[in-house]
């Protein structure tokens, strides 16, 4: 499964197949958005995540990538908007951009294995710092890990396509 369409339908299908999601960020006991504390909880998570990216060694690679792109301040806003809808809350990113295609969002970014792992590590640290319970951390990290892997795989495929063959048989 992959993110080819520009609606949340593609994400819904993908995450319905990953570990028991009833819908995009919706679980049998409510949305992940609600479980993390809705707007206030998500804001705390995003701010904590980007503080790690900006000021701690675990975020150094991500900070470099953000500086090549739109910058950290921009990413704090966009990630909040995206994760709001992704976790089952208001679809703010879709309202602003007309899609939630994570591959299109990251076309300009080299999502290497190291970048993928750094993002996941920073998010895991942020989840711990805002005090979410371990079971909720696991429920969040599962789709985050899945998307990060898809982005890293897509990047690897794009790099392979762009590289000319050494020789033609």
Tab-separated table of C-alpha atoms in Angstrom:
chain	number	residue	atom	x	y	z
A	1	UNK	CA	0.000	0.000	0.000
A	2	UNK	CA	1.181	3.476	-0.678
A	3	UNK	CA	0.212	7.125	-0.707
A	4	UNK	CA	-0.740	7.768	-4.308
A	5	UNK	CA	-3.977	9.667	-3.974
A	6	UNK	CA	-4.227	13.152	-2.570
A	7	UNK	CA	-6.960	12.517	-0.033
A	8	UNK	CA	-7.055	11.004	3.410
A	9	UNK	CA	-8.619	7.898	1.832
A	10	UNK	CA	-5.181	6.558	0.907
A	11	UNK	CA	-3.923	7.072	4.418
A	12	UNK	CA	-7.061	5.527	5.880
A	13	UNK	CA	-6.602	2.372	3.823
A	14	UNK	CA	-2.944	2.165	4.735
A	15	UNK	CA	-3.414	2.564	8.433
A	16	UNK	CA	-6.485	0.371	8.629
A	17	UNK	CA	-4.100	-2.414	7.654
A	18	UNK	CA	-1.509	-1.521	10.292
A	19	UNK	CA	-2.162	-2.913	13.720
A	20	UNK	CA	-5.837	-2.458	14.323
A	21	UNK	CA	-6.680	1.109	13.428
A	22	UNK	CA	-10.424	1.452	12.874
A	23	UNK	CA	-9.833	4.493	10.704
A	24	UNK	CA	-7.262	7.205	10.344
A	25	UNK	CA	-6.106	7.753	13.902
A	26	UNK	CA	-9.409	6.384	15.239
A	27	UNK	CA	-9.398	3.504	17.673
A	28	UNK	CA	-12.167	1.628	19.416
A	29	UNK	CA	-11.757	3.918	22.440
A	30	UNK	CA	-11.655	7.205	20.500
A	31	UNK	CA	-9.263	9.057	18.253
A	32	UNK	CA	-5.586	9.215	19.032
A	33	UNK	CA	-6.027	12.981	18.763
A	34	UNK	CA	-8.470	12.887	21.686
A	35	UNK	CA	-6.368	10.411	23.649
A	36	UNK	CA	-3.288	12.649	23.553
A	37	UNK	CA	-5.313	15.640	24.767
A	38	UNK	CA	-6.698	17.090	21.513
A	39	UNK	CA	-5.372	20.499	20.452
A	40	UNK	CA	-3.505	21.245	23.693
A	41	UNK	CA	-1.884	17.789	23.899
A	42	UNK	CA	-0.884	17.775	20.243
A	43	UNK	CA	0.560	21.294	20.537
A	44	UNK	CA	2.662	20.198	23.519
A	45	UNK	CA	3.899	17.141	21.616
A	46	UNK	CA	4.863	19.137	18.510
A	47	UNK	CA	6.577	21.903	20.486
A	48	UNK	CA	8.512	19.337	22.528
A	49	UNK	CA	9.489	17.422	19.378
A	50	UNK	CA	10.798	20.534	17.617
A	51	UNK	CA	12.598	21.742	20.743
A	52	UNK	CA	14.480	18.422	20.656
A	53	UNK	CA	15.178	18.906	16.934
A	54	UNK	CA	16.485	22.433	17.474
A	55	UNK	CA	18.432	22.098	20.699
A	56	UNK	CA	19.495	18.512	21.333
A	57	UNK	CA	22.036	16.208	19.682
A	58	UNK	CA	19.355	13.671	18.701
A	59	UNK	CA	17.814	16.288	16.420
A	60	UNK	CA	20.976	17.516	14.693
A	61	UNK	CA	20.377	15.722	11.364
A	62	UNK	CA	16.727	16.778	11.299
A	63	UNK	CA	17.671	20.377	12.019
A	64	UNK	CA	20.056	20.325	9.052
A	65	UNK	CA	17.303	18.955	6.802
A	66	UNK	CA	14.811	21.564	8.034
A	67	UNK	CA	17.280	24.371	7.409
A	68	UNK	CA	17.556	23.198	3.771
A	69	UNK	CA	13.772	23.312	3.485
A	70	UNK	CA	11.223	25.715	4.900
A	71	UNK	CA	12.714	25.935	8.388
A	72	UNK	CA	11.692	24.713	11.808
A	73	UNK	CA	9.107	27.434	12.541
A	74	UNK	CA	7.239	26.488	9.366
A	75	UNK	CA	7.470	22.789	10.213
A	76	UNK	CA	6.050	23.311	13.711
A	77	UNK	CA	2.882	24.695	12.109
A	78	UNK	CA	2.640	22.199	9.257
A	79	UNK	CA	3.313	19.149	11.413
A	80	UNK	CA	0.673	20.261	13.898
A	81	UNK	CA	-1.836	20.710	11.072
A	82	UNK	CA	-0.962	17.358	9.497
A	83	UNK	CA	-0.909	15.321	12.706
A	84	UNK	CA	-4.215	16.820	13.809
A	85	UNK	CA	-5.999	15.116	10.922
A	86	UNK	CA	-3.683	12.099	10.842
A	87	UNK	CA	-4.556	11.294	14.449
A	88	UNK	CA	-8.299	11.692	13.924
A	89	UNK	CA	-8.821	15.363	14.772
A	90	UNK	CA	-9.565	18.361	12.546
A	91	UNK	CA	-8.105	17.970	9.049
A	92	UNK	CA	-6.225	21.259	9.142
A	93	UNK	CA	-3.516	20.329	6.639
A	94	UNK	CA	-6.106	19.218	4.085
A	95	UNK	CA	-8.058	22.441	4.629
A	96	UNK	CA	-4.935	24.515	3.900
A	97	UNK	CA	-3.296	22.415	1.165
A	98	UNK	CA	-6.082	20.306	-0.334
A	99	UNK	CA	-4.316	16.997	0.348
A	100	UNK	CA	-2.439	15.021	2.977
A	101	UNK	CA	-0.017	13.204	0.679
A	102	UNK	CA	3.060	12.690	2.842
A	103	UNK	CA	5.204	11.751	-0.141
A	104	UNK	CA	4.400	15.060	-1.842
A	105	UNK	CA	5.114	16.901	1.418
A	106	UNK	CA	8.580	15.360	1.585
A	107	UNK	CA	9.591	15.427	-2.094
A	108	UNK	CA	12.295	17.996	-1.341
A	109	UNK	CA	13.727	16.016	1.591
A	110	UNK	CA	16.347	13.268	1.518
A	111	UNK	CA	14.658	10.788	3.845
A	112	UNK	CA	17.592	8.486	4.474
A	113	UNK	CA	17.552	5.615	6.921
A	114	UNK	CA	19.434	7.852	9.366
A	115	UNK	CA	16.891	10.668	8.981
A	116	UNK	CA	14.019	8.230	9.440
A	117	UNK	CA	15.557	6.840	12.622
A	118	UNK	CA	16.374	10.316	13.958
A	119	UNK	CA	12.771	11.466	13.428
A	120	UNK	CA	11.405	8.400	15.197
A	121	UNK	CA	13.874	8.776	18.084
A	122	UNK	CA	13.030	12.458	18.561
A	123	UNK	CA	9.306	11.691	18.488
A	124	UNK	CA	9.698	8.854	21.004
A	125	UNK	CA	11.610	11.196	23.332
A	126	UNK	CA	8.951	13.898	22.891
A	127	UNK	CA	6.150	11.449	23.710
A	128	UNK	CA	7.968	10.463	26.891
A	129	UNK	CA	8.616	14.081	27.879
A	130	UNK	CA	4.992	15.153	27.556
A	131	UNK	CA	4.086	12.251	29.829
A	132	UNK	CA	1.916	10.079	27.599
A	133	UNK	CA	1.481	6.525	28.885
A	134	UNK	CA	3.581	3.771	27.314
A	135	UNK	CA	0.594	2.001	25.728
A	136	UNK	CA	-0.394	5.235	23.980
A	137	UNK	CA	3.223	5.792	22.935
A	138	UNK	CA	3.220	2.384	21.265
A	139	UNK	CA	-0.079	3.144	19.508
A	140	UNK	CA	1.358	6.407	18.173
A	141	UNK	CA	4.754	5.041	17.193
A	142	UNK	CA	3.289	2.210	15.123
A	143	UNK	CA	1.786	4.424	12.378
A	144	UNK	CA	4.642	6.947	12.711
A	145	UNK	CA	7.127	4.132	12.077
A	146	UNK	CA	5.102	2.840	9.158
A	147	UNK	CA	4.963	6.245	7.448
A	148	UNK	CA	8.653	6.942	8.139
A	149	UNK	CA	9.578	3.603	6.567
A	150	UNK	CA	7.398	4.312	3.521
A	151	UNK	CA	9.040	7.718	3.069
A	152	UNK	CA	12.519	6.253	3.416
A	153	UNK	CA	11.665	3.462	0.946
A	154	UNK	CA	10.184	5.985	-1.506
A	155	UNK	CA	13.330	8.097	-1.221
A	156	UNK	CA	15.545	5.064	-1.869
A	157	UNK	CA	13.478	4.190	-4.949
A	158	UNK	CA	13.667	7.774	-6.247
A	159	UNK	CA	17.443	7.865	-5.761
A	160	UNK	CA	17.795	4.570	-7.640
A	161	UNK	CA	15.670	5.889	-10.507
A	162	UNK	CA	17.724	9.094	-10.755
A	163	UNK	CA	21.052	7.262	-10.811
A	164	UNK	CA	22.168	6.342	-14.332
A	165	UNK	CA	23.161	2.720	-14.772
A	166	UNK	CA	26.885	1.975	-14.838
A	167	UNK	CA	26.382	0.183	-18.116
A	168	UNK	CA	23.615	-1.047	-20.315
A	169	UNK	CA	23.562	-4.800	-20.826
